[in-house]
Amino acid sequence: MSKEVIEEGHTRGKDYVDPPPAPLFDMGELKLWSFFRALIAEFIATLLFLYVTVATVIGHKKNQDACGGVGLLGIAWAFGGMIFILVYCTAGISGGHINPAVTFGLLLARKVSLIRAVGYMVAQCLGAVCGVGLVKAFMKPYYNSLGGGANTVAHGYSTGTALGAEIIGTFVLVNTVFSATDPKRSARDSHIPVLAPLPIGFAVFMVHLATIPITGTGINPARSFGAAVIINDKKAWDDHWIFWVGPFVGALAAAAYHQYILRAGAIKALGSFRSHPTN
């Protein structure tokens, strides 16, 4: 049995407090200004995220000089850096999800209610559409001809490879979100001044380095949806399912891994079952 289970059951109390599971349906949230404030924060954050990152992609493709422009490394920094900035700005208001896959993973772990999760996903997708729409308005001469920043499967890669890349990439991101916001880690490592948005943004940066050549890197269904809606290209829509299925499967795997393996949820449940007098 893990040290955590022993400590909780016999030796000493926990030096951290896990928040109670969020209710699945909480209609009371619809009466709170804080709920609608969080929706606005997710909408604006996703809008800004898509505006800056897709504009960076278009600017890179516009540059004809192979040694000029930001390059793929700069694109990865744009995505990771914006996530760092926006999570830092919105974490205390909405939790700084900015990604339906992150919201889905936190829903599975009972960190948010179903009503809040659905509201966040709608706000994120609307924000993404508006953000990419601004890019098209400001860079219209180049937007359509340079692909509009839409996610598609790159030439030479199969659909299965692209799906696998999206699953693994999202797993890395969502697992980092769980680890960076874990109350146990915050308590045990309180002497280490690690800002939660930093590892989350860095995870996005690293995943982009690996996945840009394969799919352009989705790992965020709102990002892929916004670009697909504005470019409205057949290839983008044909591949679009990958950028929902992949991230959601990756988020599910990350939630299960963190809750049942890293946080020993399975061992705790087994220990509780064995200690129950009727079993």
PDB file of C-alpha atoms in Angstrom:
ATOM      1  CA  MET A   1       0.000   0.000   0.000  1.00  0.00           C
ATOM      2  CA  SER A   2       1.308   3.459  -0.829  1.00  0.00           C
ATOM      3  CA  LYS A   3       2.862   5.792   1.713  1.00  0.00           C
ATOM      4  CA  GLU A   4       0.042   8.245   1.130  1.00  0.00           C
ATOM      5  CA  VAL A   5      -2.607   5.686   2.067  1.00  0.00           C
ATOM      6  CA  ILE A   6      -0.695   4.647   5.182  1.00  0.00           C
ATOM      7  CA  GLU A   7      -0.228   8.253   6.249  1.00  0.00           C
ATOM      8  CA  GLU A   8      -3.878   9.083   5.740  1.00  0.00           C
ATOM      9  CA  GLY A   9      -5.220   5.990   7.449  1.00  0.00           C
ATOM     10  CA  HIS A  10      -2.832   5.381  10.344  1.00  0.00           C
ATOM     11  CA  THR A  11       0.186   7.605  10.891  1.00  0.00           C
ATOM     12  CA  ARG A  12      -0.779  11.258  10.455  1.00  0.00           C
ATOM     13  CA  GLY A  13      -3.159  13.543   8.661  1.00  0.00           C
ATOM     14  CA  LYS A  14      -2.506  15.034   5.281  1.00  0.00           C
ATOM     15  CA  ASP A  15      -0.554  18.284   5.083  1.00  0.00           C
ATOM     16  CA  TYR A  16      -2.748  19.428   2.196  1.00  0.00           C
ATOM     17  CA  VAL A  17      -6.469  19.679   1.490  1.00  0.00           C
ATOM     18  CA  ASP A  18      -8.109  18.243  -1.598  1.00  0.00           C
ATOM     19  CA  PRO A  19     -11.101  20.292  -2.692  1.00  0.00           C
ATOM     20  CA  PRO A  20     -14.382  18.352  -2.648  1.00  0.00           C
ATOM     21  CA  PRO A  21     -15.540  16.927  -5.992  1.00  0.00           C
ATOM     22  CA  ALA A  22     -17.540  19.383  -8.053  1.00  0.00           C
ATOM     23  CA  PRO A  23     -21.221  18.435  -8.399  1.00  0.00           C
ATOM     24  CA  LEU A  24     -22.091  17.026 -11.799  1.00  0.00           C
ATOM     25  CA  PHE A  25     -25.104  19.319 -12.181  1.00  0.00           C
ATOM     26  CA  ASP A  26     -25.054  22.592 -10.284  1.00  0.00           C
ATOM     27  CA  MET A  27     -27.859  24.810 -11.560  1.00  0.00           C
ATOM     28  CA  GLY A  28     -26.995  27.331  -8.857  1.00  0.00           C
ATOM     29  CA  GLU A  29     -23.951  28.374 -10.906  1.00  0.00           C
ATOM     30  CA  LEU A  30     -26.255  29.965 -13.464  1.00  0.00           C
ATOM     31  CA  LYS A  31     -27.268  32.529 -10.838  1.00  0.00           C
ATOM     32  CA  LEU A  32     -23.712  33.601 -10.015  1.00  0.00           C
ATOM     33  CA  TRP A  33     -21.896  36.523 -11.614  1.00  0.00           C
ATOM     34  CA  SER A  34     -18.618  34.671 -11.030  1.00  0.00           C
ATOM     35  CA  PHE A  35     -19.784  31.963 -13.464  1.00  0.00           C
ATOM     36  CA  PHE A  36     -20.502  34.433 -16.257  1.00  0.00           C
ATOM     37  CA  ARG A  37     -17.318  36.358 -15.478  1.00  0.00           C
ATOM     38  CA  ALA A  38     -15.412  33.092 -15.952  1.00  0.00           C
ATOM     39  CA  LEU A  39     -17.137  32.512 -19.315  1.00  0.00           C
ATOM     40  CA  ILE A  40     -16.137  35.993 -20.452  1.00  0.00           C
ATOM     41  CA  ALA A  41     -12.556  35.371 -19.316  1.00  0.00           C
ATOM     42  CA  GLU A  42     -12.387  32.096 -21.272  1.00  0.00           C
ATOM     43  CA  PHE A  43     -13.864  33.786 -24.360  1.00  0.00           C
ATOM     44  CA  ILE A  44     -11.425  36.722 -24.311  1.00  0.00           C
ATOM     45  CA  ALA A  45      -8.418  34.546 -23.450  1.00  0.00           C
ATOM     46  CA  THR A  46      -9.109  32.128 -26.319  1.00  0.00           C
ATOM     47  CA  LEU A  47      -9.712  35.034 -28.696  1.00  0.00           C
ATOM     48  CA  LEU A  48      -6.334  36.572 -27.813  1.00  0.00           C
ATOM     49  CA  PHE A  49      -4.633  33.179 -27.966  1.00  0.00           C
ATOM     50  CA  LEU A  50      -5.856  32.490 -31.497  1.00  0.00           C
ATOM     51  CA  TYR A  51      -5.236  36.017 -32.715  1.00  0.00           C
ATOM     52  CA  VAL A  52      -1.572  36.095 -31.674  1.00  0.00           C
ATOM     53  CA  THR A  53      -0.714  32.507 -32.590  1.00  0.00           C
ATOM     54  CA  VAL A  54      -2.452  32.298 -35.976  1.00  0.00           C
ATOM     55  CA  ALA A  55      -1.076  35.719 -36.923  1.00  0.00           C
ATOM     56  CA  THR A  56       2.377  34.354 -36.075  1.00  0.00           C
ATOM     57  CA  VAL A  57       1.774  31.327 -38.315  1.00  0.00           C
ATOM     58  CA  ILE A  58       0.619  33.490 -41.241  1.00  0.00           C
ATOM     59  CA  GLY A  59       3.547  35.873 -40.766  1.00  0.00           C
ATOM     60  CA  HIS A  60       5.969  32.949 -40.824  1.00  0.00           C
ATOM     61  CA  LYS A  61       4.502  31.515 -44.018  1.00  0.00           C
ATOM     62  CA  LYS A  62       4.476  34.964 -45.647  1.00  0.00           C
ATOM     63  CA  ASN A  63       8.221  35.341 -45.152  1.00  0.00           C
ATOM     64  CA  GLN A  64      10.018  33.971 -48.211  1.00  0.00           C
ATOM     65  CA  ASP A  65      13.493  34.133 -46.661  1.00  0.00           C
ATOM     66  CA  ALA A  66      14.426  30.701 -45.347  1.00  0.00           C
ATOM     67  CA  CYS A  67      16.678  32.296 -42.736  1.00  0.00           C
ATOM     68  CA  GLY A  68      14.248  35.076 -41.813  1.00  0.00           C
ATOM     69  CA  GLY A  69      11.089  35.189 -39.759  1.00  0.00           C
ATOM     70  CA  VAL A  70      10.375  33.341 -36.561  1.00  0.00           C
ATOM     71  CA  GLY A  71      10.593  29.806 -37.954  1.00  0.00           C
ATOM     72  CA  LEU A  72       8.952  26.755 -36.405  1.00  0.00           C
ATOM     73  CA  LEU A  73      10.733  27.440 -33.143  1.00  0.00           C
ATOM     74  CA  GLY A  74       9.173  30.889 -33.000  1.00  0.00           C
ATOM     75  CA  ILE A  75       5.713  29.471 -33.694  1.00  0.00           C
ATOM     76  CA  ALA A  76       6.131  27.001 -30.839  1.00  0.00           C
ATOM     77  CA  TRP A  77       7.218  29.847 -28.562  1.00  0.00           C
ATOM     78  CA  ALA A  78       4.182  31.901 -29.623  1.00  0.00           C
ATOM     79  CA  PHE A  79       1.779  29.105 -28.607  1.00  0.00           C
ATOM     80  CA  GLY A  80       3.580  28.231 -25.377  1.00  0.00           C
ATOM     81  CA  GLY A  81       4.200  31.853 -24.428  1.00  0.00           C
ATOM     82  CA  MET A  82       0.608  32.902 -24.951  1.00  0.00           C
ATOM     83  CA  ILE A  83      -0.632  30.000 -22.837  1.00  0.00           C
ATOM     84  CA  PHE A  84       1.756  31.038 -20.072  1.00  0.00           C
ATOM     85  CA  ILE A  85       0.527  34.647 -20.209  1.00  0.00           C
ATOM     86  CA  LEU A  86      -3.184  33.853 -20.475  1.00  0.00           C
ATOM     87  CA  VAL A  87      -3.241  31.116 -17.835  1.00  0.00           C
ATOM     88  CA  TYR A  88      -1.432  33.506 -15.492  1.00  0.00           C
ATOM     89  CA  CYS A  89      -4.037  36.212 -16.189  1.00  0.00           C
ATOM     90  CA  THR A  90      -7.162  34.050 -15.916  1.00  0.00           C
ATOM     91  CA  ALA A  91      -6.256  31.301 -13.434  1.00  0.00           C
ATOM     92  CA  GLY A  92      -7.880  33.131 -10.534  1.00  0.00           C
ATOM     93  CA  ILE A  93     -11.050  33.863 -12.499  1.00  0.00           C
ATOM     94  CA  SER A  94     -11.872  30.820 -14.618  1.00  0.00           C
ATOM     95  CA  GLY A  95      -9.025  28.437 -13.860  1.00  0.00           C
ATOM     96  CA  GLY A  96      -7.318  29.377 -17.138  1.00  0.00           C
ATOM     97  CA  HIS A  97      -8.460  26.423 -19.249  1.00  0.00           C
ATOM     98  CA  ILE A  98      -8.437  28.065 -22.727  1.00  0.00           C
ATOM     99  CA  ASN A  99      -8.837  24.598 -24.218  1.00  0.00           C
ATOM    100  CA  PRO A 100     -11.868  22.236 -24.364  1.00  0.00           C
ATOM    101  CA  ALA A 101      -9.567  19.244 -23.857  1.00  0.00           C
ATOM    102  CA  VAL A 102      -8.283  20.690 -20.574  1.00  0.00           C
ATOM    103  CA  THR A 103     -11.853  21.426 -19.517  1.00  0.00           C
ATOM    104  CA  PHE A 104     -12.891  17.863 -20.440  1.00  0.00           C
ATOM    105  CA  GLY A 105     -10.046  16.359 -18.426  1.00  0.00           C
ATOM    106  CA  LEU A 106     -10.937  18.456 -15.378  1.00  0.00           C
ATOM    107  CA  LEU A 107     -14.601  17.468 -15.780  1.00  0.00           C
ATOM    108  CA  LEU A 108     -13.654  13.793 -15.719  1.00  0.00           C
ATOM    109  CA  ALA A 109     -11.647  14.414 -12.543  1.00  0.00           C
ATOM    110  CA  ARG A 110     -14.676  16.205 -11.005  1.00  0.00           C
ATOM    111  CA  LYS A 111     -12.807  19.516 -10.798  1.00  0.00           C
ATOM    112  CA  VAL A 112     -15.606  21.370 -12.609  1.00  0.00           C
ATOM    113  CA  SER A 113     -19.326  20.740 -13.028  1.00  0.00           C
ATOM    114  CA  LEU A 114     -20.883  19.628 -16.302  1.00  0.00           C
ATOM    115  CA  ILE A 115     -22.676  22.966 -16.680  1.00  0.00           C
ATOM    116  CA  ARG A 116     -19.438  24.912 -16.238  1.00  0.00           C
ATOM    117  CA  ALA A 117     -17.575  22.571 -18.594  1.00  0.00           C
ATOM    118  CA  VAL A 118     -20.141  22.982 -21.384  1.00  0.00           C
ATOM    119  CA  GLY A 119     -20.220  26.746 -20.859  1.00  0.00           C
ATOM    120  CA  TYR A 120     -16.434  26.940 -21.027  1.00  0.00           C
ATOM    121  CA  MET A 121     -16.255  24.881 -24.226  1.00  0.00           C
ATOM    122  CA  VAL A 122     -18.836  27.065 -25.967  1.00  0.00           C
ATOM    123  CA  ALA A 123     -17.033  30.248 -24.854  1.00  0.00           C
ATOM    124  CA  GLN A 124     -13.675  28.856 -25.980  1.00  0.00           C
ATOM    125  CA  CYS A 125     -14.944  27.886 -29.434  1.00  0.00           C
ATOM    126  CA  LEU A 126     -16.651  31.264 -29.948  1.00  0.00           C
ATOM    127  CA  GLY A 127     -13.511  33.065 -28.805  1.00  0.00           C
ATOM    128  CA  ALA A 128     -11.401  31.010 -31.206  1.00  0.00           C
ATOM    129  CA  VAL A 129     -13.642  31.856 -34.159  1.00  0.00           C
ATOM    130  CA  CYS A 130     -13.501  35.556 -33.317  1.00  0.00           C
ATOM    131  CA  GLY A 131      -9.729  35.483 -32.815  1.00  0.00           C
ATOM    132  CA  VAL A 132      -9.057  33.869 -36.180  1.00  0.00           C
ATOM    133  CA  GLY A 133     -11.622  36.187 -37.736  1.00  0.00           C
ATOM    134  CA  LEU A 134      -9.520  39.147 -36.580  1.00  0.00           C
ATOM    135  CA  VAL A 135      -6.437  37.606 -38.170  1.00  0.00           C
ATOM    136  CA  LYS A 136      -8.269  37.264 -41.479  1.00  0.00           C
ATOM    137  CA  ALA A 137      -9.500  40.862 -41.259  1.00  0.00           C
ATOM    138  CA  PHE A 138      -6.021  42.233 -40.581  1.00  0.00           C
ATOM    139  CA  MET A 139      -4.058  39.923 -42.928  1.00  0.00           C
ATOM    140  CA  LYS A 140      -6.645  39.343 -45.645  1.00  0.00           C
ATOM    141  CA  PRO A 141      -4.236  39.490 -48.638  1.00  0.00           C
ATOM    142  CA  TYR A 142      -2.308  36.511 -47.264  1.00  0.00           C
ATOM    143  CA  TYR A 143      -4.768  34.646 -45.046  1.00  0.00           C
ATOM    144  CA  ASN A 144      -6.525  32.374 -47.557  1.00  0.00           C
ATOM    145  CA  SER A 145      -3.499  31.732 -49.763  1.00  0.00           C
ATOM    146  CA  LEU A 146      -1.339  30.703 -46.790  1.00  0.00           C
ATOM    147  CA  GLY A 147      -3.766  28.200 -45.262  1.00  0.00           C
ATOM    148  CA  GLY A 148      -5.300  30.330 -42.534  1.00  0.00           C
ATOM    149  CA  GLY A 149      -3.464  28.486 -39.762  1.00  0.00           C
ATOM    150  CA  ALA A 150      -5.840  25.524 -40.079  1.00  0.00           C
ATOM    151  CA  ASN A 151      -4.814  22.131 -38.716  1.00  0.00           C
ATOM    152  CA  THR A 152      -4.525  19.401 -41.345  1.00  0.00           C
ATOM    153  CA  VAL A 153      -2.607  16.148 -41.678  1.00  0.00           C
ATOM    154  CA  ALA A 154       0.694  16.940 -43.370  1.00  0.00           C
ATOM    155  CA  HIS A 155       1.669  15.219 -46.602  1.00  0.00           C
ATOM    156  CA  GLY A 156       3.408  11.909 -45.952  1.00  0.00           C
ATOM    157  CA  TYR A 157       1.658  11.181 -42.678  1.00  0.00           C
ATOM    158  CA  SER A 158      -1.312   8.874 -42.192  1.00  0.00           C
ATOM    159  CA  THR A 159      -4.522   9.652 -40.345  1.00  0.00           C
ATOM    160  CA  GLY A 160      -3.549   7.159 -37.641  1.00  0.00           C
ATOM    161  CA  THR A 161      -0.190   8.855 -37.112  1.00  0.00           C
ATOM    162  CA  ALA A 162      -1.867  12.249 -36.846  1.00  0.00           C
ATOM    163  CA  LEU A 163      -4.432  10.921 -34.375  1.00  0.00           C
ATOM    164  CA  GLY A 164      -1.709   9.325 -32.257  1.00  0.00           C
ATOM    165  CA  ALA A 165       0.305  12.549 -32.247  1.00  0.00           C
ATOM    166  CA  GLU A 166      -2.708  14.513 -31.051  1.00  0.00           C
ATOM    167  CA  ILE A 167      -3.479  11.967 -28.317  1.00  0.00           C
ATOM    168  CA  ILE A 168       0.093  11.948 -26.977  1.00  0.00           C
ATOM    169  CA  GLY A 169       0.484  15.706 -27.255  1.00  0.00           C
ATOM    170  CA  THR A 170      -2.736  16.364 -25.359  1.00  0.00           C
ATOM    171  CA  PHE A 171      -1.792  13.767 -22.745  1.00  0.00           C
ATOM    172  CA  VAL A 172       1.425  15.683 -22.075  1.00  0.00           C
ATOM    173  CA  LEU A 173      -0.463  18.966 -21.754  1.00  0.00           C
ATOM    174  CA  VAL A 174      -3.345  17.783 -19.575  1.00  0.00           C
ATOM    175  CA  ASN A 175      -1.083  15.706 -17.335  1.00  0.00           C
ATOM    176  CA  THR A 176       1.032  18.823 -16.811  1.00  0.00           C
ATOM    177  CA  VAL A 177      -2.090  20.806 -15.911  1.00  0.00           C
ATOM    178  CA  PHE A 178      -3.043  18.209 -13.295  1.00  0.00           C
ATOM    179  CA  SER A 179       0.470  18.088 -11.843  1.00  0.00           C
ATOM    180  CA  ALA A 180       0.960  21.868 -11.803  1.00  0.00           C
ATOM    181  CA  THR A 181      -2.343  22.469 -10.002  1.00  0.00           C
ATOM    182  CA  ASP A 182      -2.243  19.468  -7.650  1.00  0.00           C
ATOM    183  CA  PRO A 183      -2.849  20.678  -4.061  1.00  0.00           C
ATOM    184  CA  LYS A 184      -0.583  17.918  -2.756  1.00  0.00           C
ATOM    185  CA  ARG A 185       2.330  19.150  -4.875  1.00  0.00           C
ATOM    186  CA  SER A 186       1.616  22.750  -3.872  1.00  0.00           C
ATOM    187  CA  ALA A 187       1.826  21.838  -0.191  1.00  0.00           C
ATOM    188  CA  ARG A 188       4.860  19.545  -0.367  1.00  0.00           C
ATOM    189  CA  ASP A 189       6.815  21.817  -2.735  1.00  0.00           C
ATOM    190  CA  SER A 190       5.760  25.162  -1.267  1.00  0.00           C
ATOM    191  CA  HIS A 191       9.444  26.057  -0.787  1.00  0.00           C
ATOM    192  CA  ILE A 192       9.952  25.888  -4.552  1.00  0.00           C
ATOM    193  CA  PRO A 193       8.582  29.022  -6.248  1.00  0.00           C
ATOM    194  CA  VAL A 194       7.201  27.284  -9.355  1.00  0.00           C
ATOM    195  CA  LEU A 195       4.441  29.247 -11.015  1.00  0.00           C
ATOM    196  CA  ALA A 196       1.774  26.859 -12.367  1.00  0.00           C
ATOM    197  CA  PRO A 197       1.360  28.646 -15.743  1.00  0.00           C
ATOM    198  CA  LEU A 198       5.073  28.198 -16.480  1.00  0.00           C
ATOM    199  CA  PRO A 199       5.155  24.380 -16.800  1.00  0.00           C
ATOM    200  CA  ILE A 200       1.801  24.453 -18.618  1.00  0.00           C
ATOM    201  CA  GLY A 201       3.072  26.940 -21.187  1.00  0.00           C
ATOM    202  CA  PHE A 202       6.342  25.045 -21.528  1.00  0.00           C
ATOM    203  CA  ALA A 203       4.432  21.800 -22.138  1.00  0.00           C
ATOM    204  CA  VAL A 204       2.554  23.492 -24.999  1.00  0.00           C
ATOM    205  CA  PHE A 205       5.873  24.732 -26.401  1.00  0.00           C
ATOM    206  CA  MET A 206       7.502  21.286 -26.308  1.00  0.00           C
ATOM    207  CA  VAL A 207       4.494  19.522 -27.844  1.00  0.00           C
ATOM    208  CA  HIS A 208       4.459  22.019 -30.714  1.00  0.00           C
ATOM    209  CA  LEU A 209       8.098  21.306 -31.476  1.00  0.00           C
ATOM    210  CA  ALA A 210       7.266  17.622 -31.917  1.00  0.00           C
ATOM    211  CA  THR A 211       3.884  17.872 -33.619  1.00  0.00           C
ATOM    212  CA  ILE A 212       3.968  20.908 -35.937  1.00  0.00           C
ATOM    213  CA  PRO A 213       5.459  18.828 -38.800  1.00  0.00           C
ATOM    214  CA  ILE A 214       2.643  16.252 -38.480  1.00  0.00           C
ATOM    215  CA  THR A 215      -0.597  18.160 -37.885  1.00  0.00           C
ATOM    216  CA  GLY A 216       0.430  21.753 -37.292  1.00  0.00           C
ATOM    217  CA  THR A 217      -0.345  20.844 -33.660  1.00  0.00           C
ATOM    218  CA  GLY A 218      -3.918  20.976 -32.500  1.00  0.00           C
ATOM    219  CA  ILE A 219      -4.106  19.617 -28.901  1.00  0.00           C
ATOM    220  CA  ASN A 220      -6.866  22.220 -28.516  1.00  0.00           C
ATOM    221  CA  PRO A 221     -10.198  21.588 -30.275  1.00  0.00           C
ATOM    222  CA  ALA A 222     -11.182  25.268 -30.028  1.00  0.00           C
ATOM    223  CA  ARG A 223      -7.979  26.304 -31.797  1.00  0.00           C
ATOM    224  CA  SER A 224      -8.644  23.832 -34.624  1.00  0.00           C
ATOM    225  CA  PHE A 225     -12.347  24.692 -34.795  1.00  0.00           C
ATOM    226  CA  GLY A 226     -11.819  28.445 -35.024  1.00  0.00           C
ATOM    227  CA  ALA A 227      -9.309  28.108 -37.843  1.00  0.00           C
ATOM    228  CA  ALA A 228     -11.492  25.609 -39.737  1.00  0.00           C
ATOM    229  CA  VAL A 229     -14.581  27.821 -39.510  1.00  0.00           C
ATOM    230  CA  ILE A 230     -12.835  30.913 -40.857  1.00  0.00           C
ATOM    231  CA  ILE A 231     -10.817  29.227 -43.631  1.00  0.00           C
ATOM    232  CA  ASN A 232     -13.772  26.898 -44.454  1.00  0.00           C
ATOM    233  CA  ASP A 233     -11.574  24.620 -46.569  1.00  0.00           C
ATOM    234  CA  LYS A 234     -12.539  21.055 -47.509  1.00  0.00           C
ATOM    235  CA  LYS A 235      -9.202  19.594 -46.393  1.00  0.00           C
ATOM    236  CA  ALA A 236      -9.495  21.295 -43.006  1.00  0.00           C
ATOM    237  CA  TRP A 237     -12.990  19.881 -42.462  1.00  0.00           C
ATOM    238  CA  ASP A 238     -12.039  16.403 -43.730  1.00  0.00           C
ATOM    239  CA  ASP A 239      -9.311  16.145 -41.081  1.00  0.00           C
ATOM    240  CA  HIS A 240     -11.182  18.067 -38.416  1.00  0.00           C
ATOM    241  CA  TRP A 241     -12.475  15.070 -36.455  1.00  0.00           C
ATOM    242  CA  ILE A 242      -8.877  14.183 -35.562  1.00  0.00           C
ATOM    243  CA  PHE A 243      -8.537  17.435 -33.636  1.00  0.00           C
ATOM    244  CA  TRP A 244     -11.505  16.624 -31.415  1.00  0.00           C
ATOM    245  CA  VAL A 245     -11.138  12.874 -30.953  1.00  0.00           C
ATOM    246  CA  GLY A 246      -7.362  12.996 -30.377  1.00  0.00           C
ATOM    247  CA  PRO A 247      -7.394  15.719 -27.689  1.00  0.00           C
ATOM    248  CA  PHE A 248     -10.403  14.252 -25.881  1.00  0.00           C
ATOM    249  CA  VAL A 249      -8.867  10.766 -25.779  1.00  0.00           C
ATOM    250  CA  GLY A 250      -5.560  12.244 -24.601  1.00  0.00           C
ATOM    251  CA  ALA A 251      -7.348  14.229 -21.887  1.00  0.00           C
ATOM    252  CA  LEU A 252      -9.236  11.129 -20.723  1.00  0.00           C
ATOM    253  CA  ALA A 253      -5.989   9.151 -20.507  1.00  0.00           C
ATOM    254  CA  ALA A 254      -4.247  11.959 -18.590  1.00  0.00           C
ATOM    255  CA  ALA A 255      -7.130  12.280 -16.118  1.00  0.00           C
ATOM    256  CA  ALA A 256      -7.156   8.535 -15.466  1.00  0.00           C
ATOM    257  CA  TYR A 257      -3.351   8.378 -15.133  1.00  0.00           C
ATOM    258  CA  HIS A 258      -3.140  11.260 -12.702  1.00  0.00           C
ATOM    259  CA  GLN A 259      -6.166  10.407 -10.564  1.00  0.00           C
ATOM    260  CA  TYR A 260      -5.773   6.621 -10.368  1.00  0.00           C
ATOM    261  CA  ILE A 261      -2.019   6.118 -10.687  1.00  0.00           C
ATOM    262  CA  LEU A 262      -0.155   9.221  -9.545  1.00  0.00           C
ATOM    263  CA  ARG A 263      -2.710  10.120  -6.878  1.00  0.00           C
ATOM    264  CA  ALA A 264      -3.214   6.427  -6.027  1.00  0.00           C
ATOM    265  CA  GLY A 265      -6.963   6.590  -6.476  1.00  0.00           C
ATOM    266  CA  ALA A 266      -7.140   2.907  -7.358  1.00  0.00           C
ATOM    267  CA  ILE A 267      -5.089   1.897  -4.295  1.00  0.00           C
ATOM    268  CA  LYS A 268      -7.192   4.104  -2.020  1.00  0.00           C
ATOM    269  CA  ALA A 269     -10.370   2.546  -3.338  1.00  0.00           C
ATOM    270  CA  LEU A 270      -8.966  -0.966  -2.852  1.00  0.00           C
ATOM    271  CA  GLY A 271      -7.817  -0.113   0.679  1.00  0.00           C
ATOM    272  CA  SER A 272     -11.228   1.279   1.555  1.00  0.00           C
ATOM    273  CA  PHE A 273     -12.915  -1.848   0.170  1.00  0.00           C
ATOM    274  CA  ARG A 274     -10.676  -4.196   2.156  1.00  0.00           C
ATOM    275  CA  SER A 275     -11.102  -2.270   5.419  1.00  0.00           C
ATOM    276  CA  HIS A 276     -14.886  -2.190   5.216  1.00  0.00           C
ATOM    277  CA  PRO A 277     -16.283  -4.625   7.811  1.00  0.00           C
ATOM    278  CA  THR A 278     -18.925  -6.073   5.482  1.00  0.00           C
ATOM    279  CA  ASN A 279     -16.420  -7.056   2.770  1.00  0.00           C
TER     280      ASN A 279
END
